[in-house]
Amino acid sequence: MNLIEKLDIGQKLYTRGYKNEVYIFEFAGPIGSGKTSTTNALYELLLECGFDKRFDLYKINEDITSDKTKSAIDKFYSGEKTVQAAEELENVICGTRIENLLNVLLNLNDSKPSIIISDRSLEEDIKFISNLESEIGQSVGLYNIRKNINNLLWDLSELFLHTIFYLNCGLNVALSRIRKRGRPNE
């Protein structure tokens, strides 16, 4: 999904319509705070407690392993951080996450309420883009990405029950987890 272009993502959601409630739970926090582990654990706990009998359960994990995402991350973190590399990084990471979320939202069974759990929050993307702009300067591409995300957040708040949980495990724990993963860019 190309977020650098102006999109009307909400139109697809409004047109589809929803018969039952949709709960979207997103986890936020610094790198190493346990967002993915918490998302996976919550999903498994809901299954163990039988929530899947009353709700359709969905889990969305951030794509950090695909070739496209790895390439954008490597390009951004190797050498000088340019506006073009920042736009590509955010367009790939945010675009993939939003595409995954939209795929779930547009293809819900809708015979019963749904719970969607994500290991990354859209609000964090906006904050990350703002931090990038303060470091490398503003650009039309980053502005458009941020605007598309803001528009989607508005639509989500109008149509669904959208909640963000912020995880803070402390600096020492986060650093320990980051070291264990061995991802140079973190």
Tab-separated table of C-alpha atoms in Angstrom:
chain	number	residue	atom	x	y	z
A	1	MET	CA	0.000	0.000	0.000
A	2	ASN	CA	1.468	3.309	-1.025
A	3	LEU	CA	0.806	5.763	1.810
A	4	ILE	CA	2.727	8.541	0.079
A	5	GLU	CA	-0.312	9.009	-2.172
A	6	LYS	CA	-3.517	10.488	-0.796
A	7	LEU	CA	-5.812	7.587	0.122
A	8	ASP	CA	-9.389	7.330	1.297
A	9	ILE	CA	-9.020	4.158	3.308
A	10	GLY	CA	-12.071	4.847	5.450
A	11	GLN	CA	-14.404	4.761	2.455
A	12	LYS	CA	-13.805	1.010	2.114
A	13	LEU	CA	-14.612	0.496	5.806
A	14	TYR	CA	-17.753	2.648	5.780
A	15	THR	CA	-19.009	0.990	2.592
A	16	ARG	CA	-18.468	-2.520	3.943
A	17	GLY	CA	-20.472	-1.918	7.109
A	18	TYR	CA	-20.309	-4.104	10.224
A	19	LYS	CA	-23.095	-6.073	11.908
A	20	ASN	CA	-21.194	-6.777	15.129
A	21	GLU	CA	-18.742	-4.920	17.315
A	22	VAL	CA	-15.063	-4.973	16.421
A	23	TYR	CA	-12.494	-4.466	19.180
A	24	ILE	CA	-9.003	-3.422	18.126
A	25	PHE	CA	-6.299	-3.736	20.778
A	26	GLU	CA	-2.866	-2.378	19.887
A	27	PHE	CA	0.292	-2.556	21.958
A	28	ALA	CA	2.724	0.345	22.075
A	29	GLY	CA	6.048	0.896	23.779
A	30	PRO	CA	9.748	1.215	23.166
A	31	ILE	CA	11.774	-1.363	21.295
A	32	GLY	CA	12.247	-4.370	23.568
A	33	SER	CA	9.204	-3.639	25.741
A	34	GLY	CA	7.526	-6.929	24.838
A	35	LYS	CA	4.847	-5.844	22.360
A	36	THR	CA	5.039	-8.971	20.195
A	37	SER	CA	5.372	-11.348	23.157
A	38	THR	CA	2.430	-9.694	24.901
A	39	THR	CA	0.319	-9.805	21.734
A	40	ASN	CA	1.062	-13.501	21.255
A	41	ALA	CA	0.443	-14.294	24.936
A	42	LEU	CA	-2.867	-12.397	25.000
A	43	TYR	CA	-4.035	-14.140	21.827
A	44	GLU	CA	-3.183	-17.569	23.303
A	45	LEU	CA	-4.833	-16.670	26.620
A	46	LEU	CA	-8.042	-15.637	24.845
A	47	LEU	CA	-8.037	-18.961	22.998
A	48	GLU	CA	-7.434	-20.923	26.232
A	49	CYS	CA	-10.288	-19.074	27.946
A	50	GLY	CA	-12.677	-19.908	25.092
A	51	PHE	CA	-13.096	-16.381	23.747
A	52	ASP	CA	-13.029	-17.851	20.243
A	53	LYS	CA	-16.501	-19.274	20.911
A	54	ARG	CA	-17.975	-15.783	21.375
A	55	PHE	CA	-15.577	-13.728	19.217
A	56	ASP	CA	-13.641	-14.095	16.008
A	57	LEU	CA	-10.022	-13.603	17.090
A	58	TYR	CA	-7.319	-12.092	14.878
A	59	LYS	CA	-3.674	-11.353	15.539
A	60	ILE	CA	-1.534	-8.976	13.486
A	61	ASN	CA	2.219	-8.936	13.934
A	62	GLU	CA	4.484	-6.275	12.492
A	63	ASP	CA	6.390	-7.410	9.414
A	64	ILE	CA	10.085	-6.997	10.181
A	65	THR	CA	11.347	-10.080	8.380
A	66	SER	CA	10.185	-9.808	4.758
A	67	ASP	CA	12.793	-8.940	2.145
A	68	LYS	CA	10.989	-5.683	1.328
A	69	THR	CA	10.983	-4.553	4.968
A	70	LYS	CA	14.565	-5.679	5.634
A	71	SER	CA	15.712	-3.797	2.540
A	72	ALA	CA	13.994	-0.566	3.637
A	73	ILE	CA	15.424	-0.880	7.173
A	74	ASP	CA	18.940	-1.633	5.919
A	75	LYS	CA	18.828	1.227	3.420
A	76	PHE	CA	17.719	3.691	6.083
A	77	TYR	CA	20.212	2.657	8.769
A	78	SER	CA	23.255	2.217	6.502
A	79	GLY	CA	25.001	5.491	5.853
A	80	GLU	CA	23.415	8.925	5.869
A	81	LYS	CA	19.725	9.073	6.728
A	82	THR	CA	18.050	10.755	3.784
A	83	VAL	CA	14.489	11.972	3.303
A	84	GLN	CA	14.030	9.468	0.484
A	85	ALA	CA	15.195	6.555	2.672
A	86	ALA	CA	12.935	7.741	5.520
A	87	GLU	CA	9.936	7.933	3.186
A	88	GLU	CA	10.637	4.447	1.864
A	89	LEU	CA	11.092	3.035	5.378
A	90	GLU	CA	7.838	4.472	6.702
A	91	ASN	CA	5.897	3.725	3.525
A	92	VAL	CA	6.953	0.058	3.642
A	93	ILE	CA	6.531	-0.500	7.388
A	94	CYS	CA	3.340	1.519	7.883
A	95	GLY	CA	1.898	0.536	4.511
A	96	THR	CA	2.322	-3.168	5.236
A	97	ARG	CA	0.834	-2.861	8.721
A	98	ILE	CA	-2.185	-0.897	7.455
A	99	GLU	CA	-2.655	-3.296	4.564
A	100	ASN	CA	-2.660	-6.230	7.013
A	101	LEU	CA	-5.165	-4.461	9.278
A	102	LEU	CA	-7.425	-3.580	6.341
A	103	ASN	CA	-7.299	-7.162	5.054
A	104	VAL	CA	-8.580	-8.344	8.421
A	105	LEU	CA	-11.204	-5.597	8.742
A	106	LEU	CA	-12.538	-6.014	5.218
A	107	ASN	CA	-12.693	-9.814	5.451
A	108	LEU	CA	-14.217	-10.314	8.896
A	109	ASN	CA	-16.766	-13.110	9.125
A	110	ASP	CA	-19.077	-10.678	10.945
A	111	SER	CA	-21.327	-13.448	12.281
A	112	LYS	CA	-20.151	-12.568	15.793
A	113	PRO	CA	-18.086	-9.767	17.395
A	114	SER	CA	-14.385	-9.673	16.559
A	115	ILE	CA	-11.207	-8.961	18.505
A	116	ILE	CA	-8.096	-7.843	16.637
A	117	ILE	CA	-4.799	-7.734	18.533
A	118	SER	CA	-1.780	-5.942	17.055
A	119	ASP	CA	1.788	-5.724	18.298
A	120	ARG	CA	2.220	-2.158	17.066
A	121	SER	CA	0.065	0.958	17.292
A	122	LEU	CA	-0.682	3.383	14.515
A	123	GLU	CA	-0.191	6.277	16.951
A	124	GLU	CA	3.417	5.183	17.411
A	125	ASP	CA	3.943	5.491	13.675
A	126	ILE	CA	2.873	9.132	13.806
A	127	LYS	CA	5.283	9.779	16.684
A	128	PHE	CA	8.101	7.976	14.854
A	129	ILE	CA	7.502	10.025	11.703
A	130	SER	CA	7.565	13.246	13.735
A	131	ASN	CA	10.868	12.181	15.294
A	132	LEU	CA	12.267	11.389	11.838
A	133	GLU	CA	11.238	14.807	10.558
A	134	SER	CA	12.935	16.548	13.465
A	135	GLU	CA	16.113	14.621	12.602
A	136	ILE	CA	16.183	14.768	8.788
A	137	GLY	CA	13.666	17.456	7.859
A	138	GLN	CA	10.120	17.499	6.619
A	139	SER	CA	8.955	16.070	3.329
A	140	VAL	CA	5.732	15.845	1.370
A	141	GLY	CA	5.990	12.033	1.420
A	142	LEU	CA	6.264	11.800	5.222
A	143	TYR	CA	3.484	14.390	5.578
A	144	ASN	CA	1.205	12.290	3.347
A	145	ILE	CA	2.015	9.081	5.245
A	146	ARG	CA	1.230	10.796	8.554
A	147	LYS	CA	-1.984	12.310	7.140
A	148	ASN	CA	-3.181	8.928	5.817
A	149	ILE	CA	-2.508	7.337	9.215
A	150	ASN	CA	-4.334	10.160	11.022
A	151	ASN	CA	-7.310	9.766	8.689
A	152	LEU	CA	-7.371	6.008	9.314
A	153	LEU	CA	-7.215	6.585	13.092
A	154	TRP	CA	-10.214	8.893	12.816
A	155	ASP	CA	-12.116	6.239	10.866
A	156	LEU	CA	-11.153	3.525	13.346
A	157	SER	CA	-12.392	5.625	16.273
A	158	GLU	CA	-15.696	6.230	14.485
A	159	LEU	CA	-16.358	2.599	13.522
A	160	PHE	CA	-14.629	0.388	16.084
A	161	LEU	CA	-13.619	0.145	19.729
A	162	HIS	CA	-9.914	0.972	19.434
A	163	THR	CA	-7.684	0.724	22.518
A	164	ILE	CA	-3.925	1.131	22.933
A	165	PHE	CA	-1.953	-0.446	25.768
A	166	TYR	CA	1.440	1.104	26.460
A	167	LEU	CA	4.106	-1.295	27.741
A	168	ASN	CA	7.096	-0.024	29.698
A	169	CYS	CA	9.415	-2.701	31.013
A	170	GLY	CA	12.220	-0.334	31.983
A	171	LEU	CA	15.437	0.501	30.209
A	172	ASN	CA	17.580	-2.384	31.506
A	173	VAL	CA	15.044	-5.064	30.528
A	174	ALA	CA	14.489	-3.508	27.084
A	175	LEU	CA	18.242	-3.297	26.418
A	176	SER	CA	18.722	-6.902	27.506
A	177	ARG	CA	15.985	-8.057	25.123
A	178	ILE	CA	17.387	-5.965	22.274
A	179	ARG	CA	20.872	-7.456	22.755
A	180	LYS	CA	19.458	-11.000	22.740
A	181	ARG	CA	17.685	-10.392	19.416
A	182	GLY	CA	20.863	-9.234	17.744
A	183	ARG	CA	19.239	-6.816	15.286
A	184	PRO	CA	21.896	-4.178	14.546
A	185	ASN	CA	19.423	-1.435	13.639
A	186	GLU	CA	17.712	-1.626	17.043
